[in-house]
Amino acid sequence: RSFEFVMSIPEGFIDISEKQDGGVLKKIIKEGTANEKPGVGTEVSVHYVGTIFGGDRDGEKFDSSRDRGEYFKFTLGEGQVIKAWDEGVATMNTGELSEFICKPDYAYGSQGSGEKIPPNSTLKFEVELFKSKGKDISPDKDESITHNILINGSGHENPKDCATVTVNIEGTYEDAVFDKRENISWELGDEDSVLLPEGVYLAIQKMKKGEEAVFEIKPKYAWGMKGNSEFKIPGGATVTYKLQLKEFEKLKESWSLDSTAEKFEYTETYKKKGTEKLQAGKFKLSEKFYTQALSYISYEEDFKKEAEDEKRRKALKIALHQNSALCHLKMENPEKTISECDEALKLSSTLDKSHFRRGQAYMLKKDFDEAEVCFRQVLEIDPSNKAAQSNLQKCKVMLREARQKEKQMYKNIFEKLSKRAEAEAEKEKPEVEGGDNQNGAAMETEDNEEAVTA
């Protein structure tokens, strides 16, 4: 019969189970070399030896990665292993060697596992944590940002764009601290104002209140190939940030608002904030506020009951899409500029601002044909629009220059092809040896021709 968990905790062991019910006991055999514990979503590499604990088979080995000669890898906190492992390994530091005693409820329970692990078995594992790789949270899943939780946060919510966050930060490069600040607050998406890279913006969106975590951020989301002169970070550097999310503002979701009046109120509030940021030159953050404002009036069904509500909603949507287009244009993002203008034009085809900004976006793309079409559409709506007239003339000049360059390019190509063809033809001419024979052959041909003629 399996050893019953009614005895006192063995010497040197402590209860590390979340419920403190004696389900997982731990004893450290060798301390780790780094004070970083793997968090949920972290891939860990371990060696282990598993034995039966208690009863007639006490000490009997049932499995060992060391015998196989290769690490056992799994992702922590995702149910890939028994519960005791998810809870136990999360308490280990890299390089640590520990023993765990696991109650049946935290191991294989009443089912057991094959012939080697009987039902209701208490198990003992010797586990050594060799390395852990943080969870990849990068947008392209290229490991350019990895997330390793040190202290779990509370609740289920994460900060969203535009929310005010309060964070403790510690940035390191090659083990040297270059930035350490406490209780700094900013609006998420406005990291430039507090000298933080884009990677921190993406990282904080994955955190929960109270969480402390380490993020490794590669150049793509740090400071790229330019580096950061203020912090003396060279170009192409990978940096590490330890962040503690202390507080964050919880933004209202559209579904949580009961009336159209509330939805209009929140829309107007975030539209105003977006315009303030736009006027301050913070185009990236401004666009996020406009997007948040749009979220409150996105569901058409909410506004169909009253004609005035539908009319107001339409006017707001047009303004927000046009303002978002301006933000993207200022950031020289032509594709998104065009997309936002298109959304506005779906609501009304006579918006000269949308046609004009589409034209500017196509000019950024050097697509002067499309740009010319857009500026002509502006002039159909407002023939006196001097900016559209000016840009239309610029398009004509640029198109003329582009066609001249294209004509010259093709001319050069044809000249090269012609010279190449002449060179190939010259190589294919037959060679005849001896000058006298050559003349004689020619004379014979002429004589023969005369004979035929006669």
Short mmCIF file of C-alpha atoms in Angstrom, two decimals:
data_model
loop_
_atom_site.label_atom_id
_atom_site.label_comp_id
_atom_site.label_asym_id
_atom_site.label_seq_id
_atom_site.Cartn_x
_atom_site.Cartn_y
_atom_site.Cartn_z
CA ARG A 1 0.00 0.00 0.00
CA SER A 2 1.23 3.51 -0.86
CA PHE A 3 2.69 5.62 1.94
CA GLU A 4 -0.11 7.67 3.58
CA PHE A 5 0.35 11.42 4.02
CA VAL A 6 -0.49 11.51 7.71
CA MET A 7 3.06 11.83 9.02
CA SER A 8 4.75 15.09 9.93
CA ILE A 9 6.73 16.89 7.25
CA PRO A 10 10.13 15.19 6.84
CA GLU A 11 13.17 17.08 8.10
CA GLY A 12 14.47 19.72 5.68
CA PHE A 13 11.25 19.83 3.64
CA ILE A 14 8.77 22.70 3.46
CA ASP A 15 5.23 22.82 2.10
CA ILE A 16 5.28 24.83 -1.14
CA SER A 17 1.82 23.89 -2.43
CA GLU A 18 -0.40 26.86 -3.27
CA LYS A 19 -3.16 25.55 -0.99
CA GLN A 20 -0.69 24.75 1.81
CA ASP A 21 -2.26 21.29 2.12
CA GLY A 22 0.99 19.33 2.13
CA GLY A 23 0.47 18.38 -1.51
CA VAL A 24 4.02 19.33 -2.56
CA LEU A 25 6.96 19.30 -0.16
CA LYS A 26 10.36 20.65 -1.17
CA LYS A 27 13.94 20.38 0.08
CA ILE A 28 16.78 22.26 -1.62
CA ILE A 29 19.87 20.08 -2.13
CA LYS A 30 21.92 22.65 -4.06
CA GLU A 31 21.17 26.37 -4.36
CA GLY A 32 20.75 27.89 -7.81
CA THR A 33 23.26 30.17 -9.50
CA ALA A 34 20.76 32.82 -10.63
CA ASN A 35 17.95 34.37 -8.61
CA GLU A 36 15.36 34.06 -11.37
CA LYS A 37 12.43 31.70 -11.10
CA PRO A 38 10.62 30.53 -14.24
CA GLY A 39 7.09 31.81 -14.71
CA VAL A 40 3.97 30.56 -16.43
CA GLY A 41 4.64 30.03 -20.13
CA THR A 42 8.39 29.57 -19.63
CA GLU A 43 10.05 26.62 -21.35
CA VAL A 44 12.30 24.83 -18.85
CA SER A 45 14.97 22.15 -19.26
CA VAL A 46 15.46 19.77 -16.33
CA HIS A 47 16.95 16.47 -15.30
CA TYR A 48 14.95 14.34 -12.89
CA VAL A 49 14.85 11.00 -11.11
CA GLY A 50 11.45 9.73 -9.97
CA THR A 51 10.95 7.17 -7.19
CA ILE A 52 8.06 5.69 -5.18
CA PHE A 53 7.86 7.23 -1.70
CA GLY A 54 6.74 5.01 1.17
CA GLY A 55 5.16 1.56 1.32
CA ASP A 56 6.66 -1.73 0.14
CA ARG A 57 8.20 -0.16 -2.95
CA ASP A 58 9.75 2.82 -1.15
CA GLY A 59 12.74 4.17 -3.10
CA GLU A 60 11.97 2.17 -6.26
CA LYS A 61 12.94 4.19 -9.35
CA PHE A 62 10.28 4.37 -12.04
CA ASP A 63 11.76 6.99 -14.41
CA SER A 64 14.93 9.05 -15.00
CA SER A 65 15.90 11.58 -17.64
CA ARG A 66 19.52 11.14 -16.54
CA ASP A 67 19.40 7.49 -17.60
CA ARG A 68 18.23 8.64 -21.06
CA GLY A 69 21.01 11.21 -21.21
CA GLU A 70 18.85 14.14 -22.37
CA TYR A 71 17.03 17.02 -20.72
CA PHE A 72 13.29 16.86 -20.23
CA LYS A 73 11.68 20.04 -21.58
CA PHE A 74 8.20 21.36 -20.91
CA THR A 75 6.28 24.67 -20.70
CA LEU A 76 5.50 25.67 -17.15
CA GLY A 77 1.93 26.24 -15.99
CA GLU A 78 0.18 24.83 -19.06
CA GLY A 79 -0.76 21.39 -17.72
CA GLN A 80 1.89 19.51 -19.72
CA VAL A 81 3.15 17.79 -16.54
CA ILE A 82 1.69 16.70 -13.20
CA LYS A 83 0.42 19.46 -10.91
CA ALA A 84 3.29 18.96 -8.45
CA TRP A 85 5.79 19.81 -11.17
CA ASP A 86 3.97 22.94 -12.31
CA GLU A 87 3.93 24.21 -8.73
CA GLY A 88 7.32 22.86 -7.67
CA VAL A 89 9.54 23.85 -10.59
CA ALA A 90 8.07 27.37 -10.46
CA THR A 91 9.83 27.80 -7.08
CA MET A 92 13.28 26.86 -8.40
CA ASN A 93 16.15 29.07 -9.50
CA THR A 94 18.35 28.20 -12.49
CA GLY A 95 21.04 25.72 -11.41
CA GLU A 96 19.06 24.58 -8.37
CA LEU A 97 18.79 20.88 -7.39
CA SER A 98 15.82 19.99 -5.17
CA GLU A 99 13.74 17.08 -3.98
CA PHE A 100 9.93 17.09 -4.09
CA ILE A 101 7.52 14.77 -2.30
CA CYS A 102 4.14 14.77 -4.03
CA LYS A 103 0.77 13.59 -2.72
CA PRO A 104 -1.29 11.42 -5.12
CA ASP A 105 -3.67 14.33 -5.82
CA TYR A 106 -0.69 16.29 -7.14
CA ALA A 107 0.74 13.34 -9.08
CA TYR A 108 -1.14 10.54 -10.86
CA GLY A 109 -4.04 10.19 -8.40
CA SER A 110 -6.26 7.14 -8.21
CA GLN A 111 -5.42 6.12 -11.78
CA GLY A 112 -1.68 5.71 -11.34
CA SER A 113 0.46 5.42 -14.48
CA GLY A 114 0.98 2.02 -16.01
CA GLU A 115 2.62 -0.76 -14.02
CA LYS A 116 5.41 1.41 -12.67
CA ILE A 117 3.23 3.84 -10.67
CA PRO A 118 0.36 2.18 -8.75
CA PRO A 119 -2.89 4.05 -8.01
CA ASN A 120 -2.76 6.54 -5.11
CA SER A 121 1.04 6.60 -5.07
CA THR A 122 3.04 9.25 -3.25
CA LEU A 123 6.10 10.09 -5.35
CA LYS A 124 9.50 11.62 -4.79
CA PHE A 125 11.38 13.51 -7.50
CA GLU A 126 14.91 14.81 -7.58
CA VAL A 127 14.83 17.73 -10.05
CA GLU A 128 17.64 19.92 -11.33
CA LEU A 129 16.74 23.05 -13.29
CA PHE A 130 19.35 23.72 -15.97
CA LYS A 131 17.83 26.51 -17.99
CA SER A 132 14.62 28.34 -18.68
CA LYS A 133 13.54 30.26 -21.74
CA GLY A 134 11.00 32.99 -21.22
CA LYS A 135 7.66 32.92 -23.02
CA ASP A 136 7.85 34.47 -26.47
CA ILE A 137 5.44 37.44 -26.48
CA SER A 138 6.82 39.17 -29.60
CA PRO A 139 4.23 40.07 -32.28
CA ASP A 140 6.02 37.97 -34.92
CA LYS A 141 6.87 35.10 -32.53
CA ASP A 142 10.59 35.52 -33.33
CA GLU A 143 11.71 35.62 -29.66
CA SER A 144 12.50 39.32 -29.91
CA ILE A 145 10.68 39.78 -26.55
CA THR A 146 10.63 37.04 -23.90
CA HIS A 147 8.64 37.14 -20.65
CA ASN A 148 9.77 35.51 -17.42
CA ILE A 149 7.51 36.00 -14.37
CA LEU A 150 9.22 36.47 -11.00
CA ILE A 151 6.11 37.24 -8.92
CA ASN A 152 2.62 36.43 -10.19
CA GLY A 153 0.13 39.27 -10.37
CA SER A 154 -3.52 39.22 -9.37
CA GLY A 155 -6.73 39.25 -11.36
CA HIS A 156 -7.31 38.51 -15.01
CA GLU A 157 -7.04 41.94 -16.62
CA ASN A 158 -4.10 43.46 -18.48
CA PRO A 159 -3.46 47.15 -19.21
CA LYS A 160 -4.80 48.39 -22.55
CA ASP A 161 -3.73 51.16 -24.91
CA CYS A 162 -4.10 54.68 -23.45
CA ALA A 163 -4.45 53.41 -19.86
CA THR A 164 -2.34 55.21 -17.26
CA VAL A 165 0.14 52.74 -15.72
CA THR A 166 2.44 53.01 -12.70
CA VAL A 167 5.56 50.88 -12.89
CA ASN A 168 8.90 50.22 -11.20
CA ILE A 169 11.59 49.65 -13.82
CA GLU A 170 15.16 48.42 -13.87
CA GLY A 171 16.92 48.25 -17.24
CA THR A 172 20.19 46.35 -17.62
CA TYR A 173 22.67 45.87 -20.44
CA GLU A 174 25.47 43.31 -20.09
CA ASP A 175 24.67 42.98 -16.35
CA ALA A 176 25.05 46.74 -15.73
CA VAL A 177 22.02 48.77 -14.64
CA PHE A 178 21.45 51.74 -16.97
CA ASP A 179 17.96 52.84 -15.85
CA LYS A 180 16.33 52.41 -12.45
CA ARG A 181 13.16 54.31 -11.53
CA GLU A 182 10.25 53.74 -9.17
CA ASN A 183 6.58 54.66 -9.45
CA ILE A 184 6.82 56.23 -12.89
CA SER A 185 3.46 56.83 -14.56
CA TRP A 186 2.52 57.38 -18.19
CA GLU A 187 -0.23 56.62 -20.69
CA LEU A 188 0.39 53.28 -22.34
CA GLY A 189 1.52 53.97 -25.88
CA ASP A 190 3.43 57.13 -24.94
CA GLU A 191 6.69 55.41 -23.96
CA ASP A 192 8.78 58.08 -25.71
CA SER A 193 7.77 60.57 -23.02
CA VAL A 194 9.45 58.44 -20.34
CA LEU A 195 12.43 57.24 -22.44
CA LEU A 196 11.31 53.63 -22.75
CA PRO A 197 11.53 51.42 -25.87
CA GLU A 198 8.60 49.90 -27.74
CA GLY A 199 9.37 46.52 -26.17
CA VAL A 200 8.30 47.83 -22.75
CA TYR A 201 4.97 48.95 -24.23
CA LEU A 202 4.37 45.45 -25.59
CA ALA A 203 5.58 43.83 -22.36
CA ILE A 204 3.29 45.75 -20.01
CA GLN A 205 0.23 44.71 -22.01
CA LYS A 206 0.98 41.10 -20.97
CA MET A 207 1.26 41.84 -17.24
CA LYS A 208 -1.23 41.69 -14.39
CA LYS A 209 -1.49 44.02 -11.43
CA GLY A 210 1.27 43.38 -8.90
CA GLU A 211 3.24 41.18 -11.27
CA GLU A 212 7.02 41.41 -11.34
CA ALA A 213 8.72 40.03 -14.42
CA VAL A 214 11.90 40.08 -16.46
CA PHE A 215 11.75 40.82 -20.19
CA GLU A 216 14.61 40.27 -22.59
CA ILE A 217 14.17 42.70 -25.48
CA LYS A 218 16.17 42.36 -28.68
CA PRO A 219 17.18 45.38 -30.82
CA LYS A 220 14.05 45.17 -32.98
CA TYR A 221 11.95 46.37 -30.01
CA ALA A 222 14.72 48.08 -28.01
CA TRP A 223 16.70 50.85 -29.70
CA GLY A 224 17.50 49.16 -33.00
CA MET A 225 20.79 49.77 -34.73
CA LYS A 226 20.96 53.41 -33.54
CA GLY A 227 21.16 52.59 -29.85
CA ASN A 228 20.45 55.13 -27.11
CA SER A 229 23.10 57.76 -26.41
CA GLU A 230 21.49 58.94 -23.15
CA PHE A 231 21.74 55.48 -21.60
CA LYS A 232 24.96 54.67 -23.52
CA ILE A 233 23.36 51.67 -25.20
CA PRO A 234 25.12 50.79 -28.49
CA GLY A 235 23.28 49.94 -31.68
CA GLY A 236 22.17 46.34 -32.05
CA ALA A 237 22.06 45.78 -28.28
CA THR A 238 19.74 43.35 -26.50
CA VAL A 239 18.55 44.79 -23.18
CA THR A 240 16.74 43.38 -20.16
CA TYR A 241 13.99 45.10 -18.18
CA LYS A 242 12.72 44.02 -14.80
CA LEU A 243 9.25 45.53 -14.44
CA GLN A 244 6.78 45.63 -11.58
CA LEU A 245 3.28 46.71 -12.55
CA LYS A 246 1.99 48.49 -9.47
CA GLU A 247 -1.23 50.07 -10.77
CA PHE A 248 -3.09 50.59 -14.00
CA GLU A 249 -6.23 52.38 -15.12
CA LYS A 250 -9.03 50.06 -16.18
CA LEU A 251 -10.62 51.43 -19.31
CA LYS A 252 -14.35 51.03 -19.77
CA GLU A 253 -15.39 48.56 -22.46
CA SER A 254 -18.26 49.36 -24.81
CA TRP A 255 -20.33 46.38 -23.62
CA SER A 256 -20.17 47.62 -20.02
CA LEU A 257 -21.92 50.90 -20.89
CA ASP A 258 -25.70 50.76 -20.54
CA SER A 259 -26.88 53.65 -22.69
CA THR A 260 -26.06 55.37 -25.97
CA ALA A 261 -25.60 58.57 -23.96
CA GLU A 262 -22.74 56.94 -22.02
CA LYS A 263 -21.21 55.61 -25.22
CA PHE A 264 -21.28 59.05 -26.81
CA GLU A 265 -19.80 60.55 -23.63
CA TYR A 266 -16.83 58.17 -23.66
CA THR A 267 -16.39 58.61 -27.42
CA GLU A 268 -16.21 62.39 -27.07
CA THR A 269 -13.83 62.12 -24.10
CA TYR A 270 -11.31 59.96 -25.95
CA LYS A 271 -11.71 61.96 -29.17
CA LYS A 272 -10.78 65.09 -27.21
CA LYS A 273 -7.75 63.35 -25.67
CA GLY A 274 -6.70 62.17 -29.12
CA THR A 275 -6.88 65.70 -30.50
CA GLU A 276 -4.83 67.04 -27.57
CA LYS A 277 -2.12 64.46 -28.30
CA LEU A 278 -2.31 65.23 -32.03
CA GLN A 279 -1.77 68.94 -31.38
CA ALA A 280 1.15 68.06 -29.10
CA GLY A 281 2.76 66.09 -31.94
CA LYS A 282 2.24 62.70 -30.26
CA PHE A 283 0.77 61.08 -33.35
CA LYS A 284 1.18 57.46 -32.28
CA LEU A 285 -0.61 57.97 -28.97
CA SER A 286 -3.21 60.23 -30.60
CA GLU A 287 -4.16 57.46 -33.04
CA LYS A 288 -4.61 55.03 -30.13
CA PHE A 289 -7.03 57.43 -28.42
CA TYR A 290 -9.02 57.77 -31.64
CA THR A 291 -9.15 53.97 -31.96
CA GLN A 292 -10.39 53.71 -28.37
CA ALA A 293 -13.04 56.34 -29.09
CA LEU A 294 -14.23 54.38 -32.12
CA SER A 295 -14.64 51.25 -30.01
CA TYR A 296 -17.56 52.82 -28.12
CA ILE A 297 -19.62 53.41 -31.28
CA SER A 298 -18.59 50.39 -33.33
CA TYR A 299 -21.86 48.44 -33.01
CA GLU A 300 -24.44 49.94 -35.35
CA GLU A 301 -27.41 48.16 -33.72
CA ASP A 302 -26.90 50.18 -30.53
CA PHE A 303 -27.77 53.43 -32.32
CA LYS A 304 -30.57 52.50 -34.74
CA LYS A 305 -33.48 53.31 -32.46
CA GLU A 306 -33.09 57.09 -32.76
CA ALA A 307 -32.37 58.83 -36.06
CA GLU A 308 -30.46 61.59 -34.27
CA ASP A 309 -28.23 59.01 -32.55
CA GLU A 310 -27.42 57.36 -35.88
CA LYS A 311 -26.66 60.75 -37.44
CA ARG A 312 -24.36 61.72 -34.54
CA ARG A 313 -22.63 58.34 -34.64
CA LYS A 314 -21.94 58.72 -38.36
CA ALA A 315 -20.46 62.21 -37.89
CA LEU A 316 -18.22 61.00 -35.08
CA LYS A 317 -17.02 57.98 -37.04
CA ILE A 318 -16.12 60.17 -40.01
CA ALA A 319 -14.19 62.60 -37.81
CA LEU A 320 -12.34 59.82 -35.99
CA HIS A 321 -11.35 57.98 -39.18
CA GLN A 322 -10.19 61.22 -40.80
CA ASN A 323 -8.18 62.18 -37.71
CA SER A 324 -6.64 58.71 -37.53
CA ALA A 325 -5.70 59.07 -41.20
CA LEU A 326 -3.93 62.35 -40.40
CA CYS A 327 -1.99 60.65 -37.58
CA HIS A 328 -0.81 57.89 -39.91
CA LEU A 329 0.07 60.44 -42.57
CA LYS A 330 2.19 62.36 -40.06
CA MET A 331 3.93 59.08 -39.18
CA GLU A 332 4.48 58.46 -42.92
CA ASN A 333 2.43 55.29 -42.95
CA PRO A 334 0.64 55.55 -46.32
CA GLU A 335 -1.12 52.17 -46.27
CA LYS A 336 -2.92 52.85 -42.98
CA THR A 337 -3.65 56.42 -44.07
CA ILE A 338 -5.43 55.12 -47.15
CA SER A 339 -7.28 52.49 -45.11
CA GLU A 340 -8.63 55.08 -42.64
CA CYS A 341 -9.66 57.41 -45.48
CA ASP A 342 -11.46 54.53 -47.19
CA GLU A 343 -13.42 53.84 -43.99
CA ALA A 344 -14.51 57.48 -43.85
CA LEU A 345 -15.43 57.51 -47.55
CA LYS A 346 -17.67 54.47 -47.05
CA LEU A 347 -19.79 56.72 -44.84
CA SER A 348 -19.72 59.66 -47.26
CA SER A 349 -18.11 59.82 -50.71
CA THR A 350 -17.91 63.64 -50.75
CA LEU A 351 -15.28 64.10 -48.03
CA ASP A 352 -12.64 66.36 -49.57
CA LYS A 353 -10.27 65.82 -46.61
CA SER A 354 -10.31 62.04 -47.08
CA HIS A 355 -9.70 62.30 -50.83
CA PHE A 356 -6.92 64.84 -50.18
CA ARG A 357 -5.16 62.68 -47.57
CA ARG A 358 -5.46 59.64 -49.82
CA GLY A 359 -3.70 61.70 -52.49
CA GLN A 360 -0.93 62.66 -50.05
CA ALA A 361 -0.53 59.00 -49.05
CA TYR A 362 -0.20 57.91 -52.69
CA MET A 363 2.42 60.62 -53.20
CA LEU A 364 4.37 59.10 -50.29
CA LYS A 365 4.15 55.79 -52.14
CA LYS A 366 5.29 57.57 -55.34
CA ASP A 367 2.13 56.39 -57.03
CA PHE A 368 1.46 59.68 -58.81
CA ASP A 369 -1.24 58.27 -61.09
CA GLU A 370 -3.46 57.38 -58.12
CA ALA A 371 -2.54 60.60 -56.34
CA GLU A 372 -3.64 62.61 -59.38
CA VAL A 373 -7.03 60.83 -59.34
CA CYS A 374 -7.48 61.71 -55.65
CA PHE A 375 -6.67 65.40 -56.10
CA ARG A 376 -9.04 65.62 -59.09
CA GLN A 377 -11.78 64.19 -56.85
CA VAL A 378 -11.06 66.93 -54.30
CA LEU A 379 -11.43 69.58 -57.01
CA GLU A 380 -14.72 68.10 -58.15
CA ILE A 381 -16.01 68.67 -54.61
CA ASP A 382 -14.24 72.01 -54.08
CA PRO A 383 -12.87 73.57 -57.28
CA SER A 384 -11.24 76.40 -55.31
CA ASN A 385 -9.07 74.10 -53.15
CA LYS A 386 -5.60 75.62 -53.73
CA ALA A 387 -3.73 72.81 -51.93
CA ALA A 388 -5.32 70.23 -54.22
CA GLN A 389 -4.51 72.38 -57.28
CA SER A 390 -0.89 72.68 -56.17
CA ASN A 391 -0.52 68.96 -55.49
CA LEU A 392 -2.17 68.12 -58.80
CA GLN A 393 0.48 70.18 -60.60
CA LYS A 394 3.21 68.46 -58.59
CA CYS A 395 1.80 65.08 -59.64
CA LYS A 396 1.87 66.13 -63.30
CA VAL A 397 5.50 67.25 -62.99
CA MET A 398 6.49 64.07 -61.16
CA LEU A 399 4.66 61.91 -63.71
CA ARG A 400 6.38 63.71 -66.58
CA GLU A 401 9.79 63.24 -64.94
CA ALA A 402 9.01 59.61 -64.15
CA ARG A 403 7.99 58.94 -67.77
CA GLN A 404 11.14 60.63 -69.07
CA LYS A 405 13.24 58.49 -66.74
CA GLU A 406 11.31 55.43 -67.82
CA LYS A 407 11.81 56.32 -71.49
CA GLN A 408 15.55 56.81 -70.95
CA MET A 409 15.76 53.57 -69.03
CA TYR A 410 14.13 51.60 -71.84
CA LYS A 411 16.32 53.38 -74.40
CA ASN A 412 19.43 52.30 -72.47
CA ILE A 413 18.11 48.74 -72.25
CA PHE A 414 17.42 48.58 -76.01
CA GLU A 415 20.86 50.01 -76.79
CA LYS A 416 22.52 47.38 -74.61
CA LEU A 417 20.45 44.62 -76.21
CA SER A 418 21.29 45.90 -79.70
CA LYS A 419 25.02 46.00 -78.96
CA ARG A 420 24.85 42.53 -77.48
CA ALA A 421 23.04 41.23 -80.60
CA GLU A 422 25.67 42.80 -82.90
CA ALA A 423 28.46 41.24 -80.85
CA GLU A 424 26.79 37.81 -81.04
CA ALA A 425 26.35 38.15 -84.83
CA GLU A 426 30.02 39.07 -85.25
CA LYS A 427 31.05 35.93 -83.37
CA GLU A 428 28.91 33.72 -85.65
CA LYS A 429 30.61 34.80 -88.99
CA PRO A 430 32.61 31.87 -90.61
CA GLU A 431 36.41 32.08 -90.75
CA VAL A 432 38.31 31.09 -94.07
CA GLU A 433 42.05 30.37 -94.06
CA GLY A 434 44.41 31.77 -96.79
CA GLY A 435 43.93 35.04 -98.65
CA ASP A 436 44.53 33.61 -102.26
CA ASN A 437 42.13 30.73 -101.85
CA GLN A 438 39.56 33.14 -100.55
CA ASN A 439 39.86 35.30 -103.70
CA GLY A 440 39.81 32.25 -105.96
CA ALA A 441 36.65 30.98 -104.37
CA ALA A 442 35.02 34.29 -104.95
CA MET A 443 36.04 34.32 -108.62
CA GLU A 444 34.73 30.80 -109.12
CA THR A 445 31.40 31.83 -107.79
CA GLU A 446 31.23 34.80 -110.13
CA ASP A 447 32.19 32.63 -113.16
CA ASN A 448 29.54 30.09 -112.29
CA GLU A 449 26.95 32.83 -112.01
CA GLU A 450 27.92 34.13 -115.46
CA ALA A 451 27.64 30.65 -116.97
CA VAL A 452 24.21 30.15 -115.59
CA THR A 453 23.13 33.53 -116.90
CA ALA A 454 24.44 32.74 -120.43
#
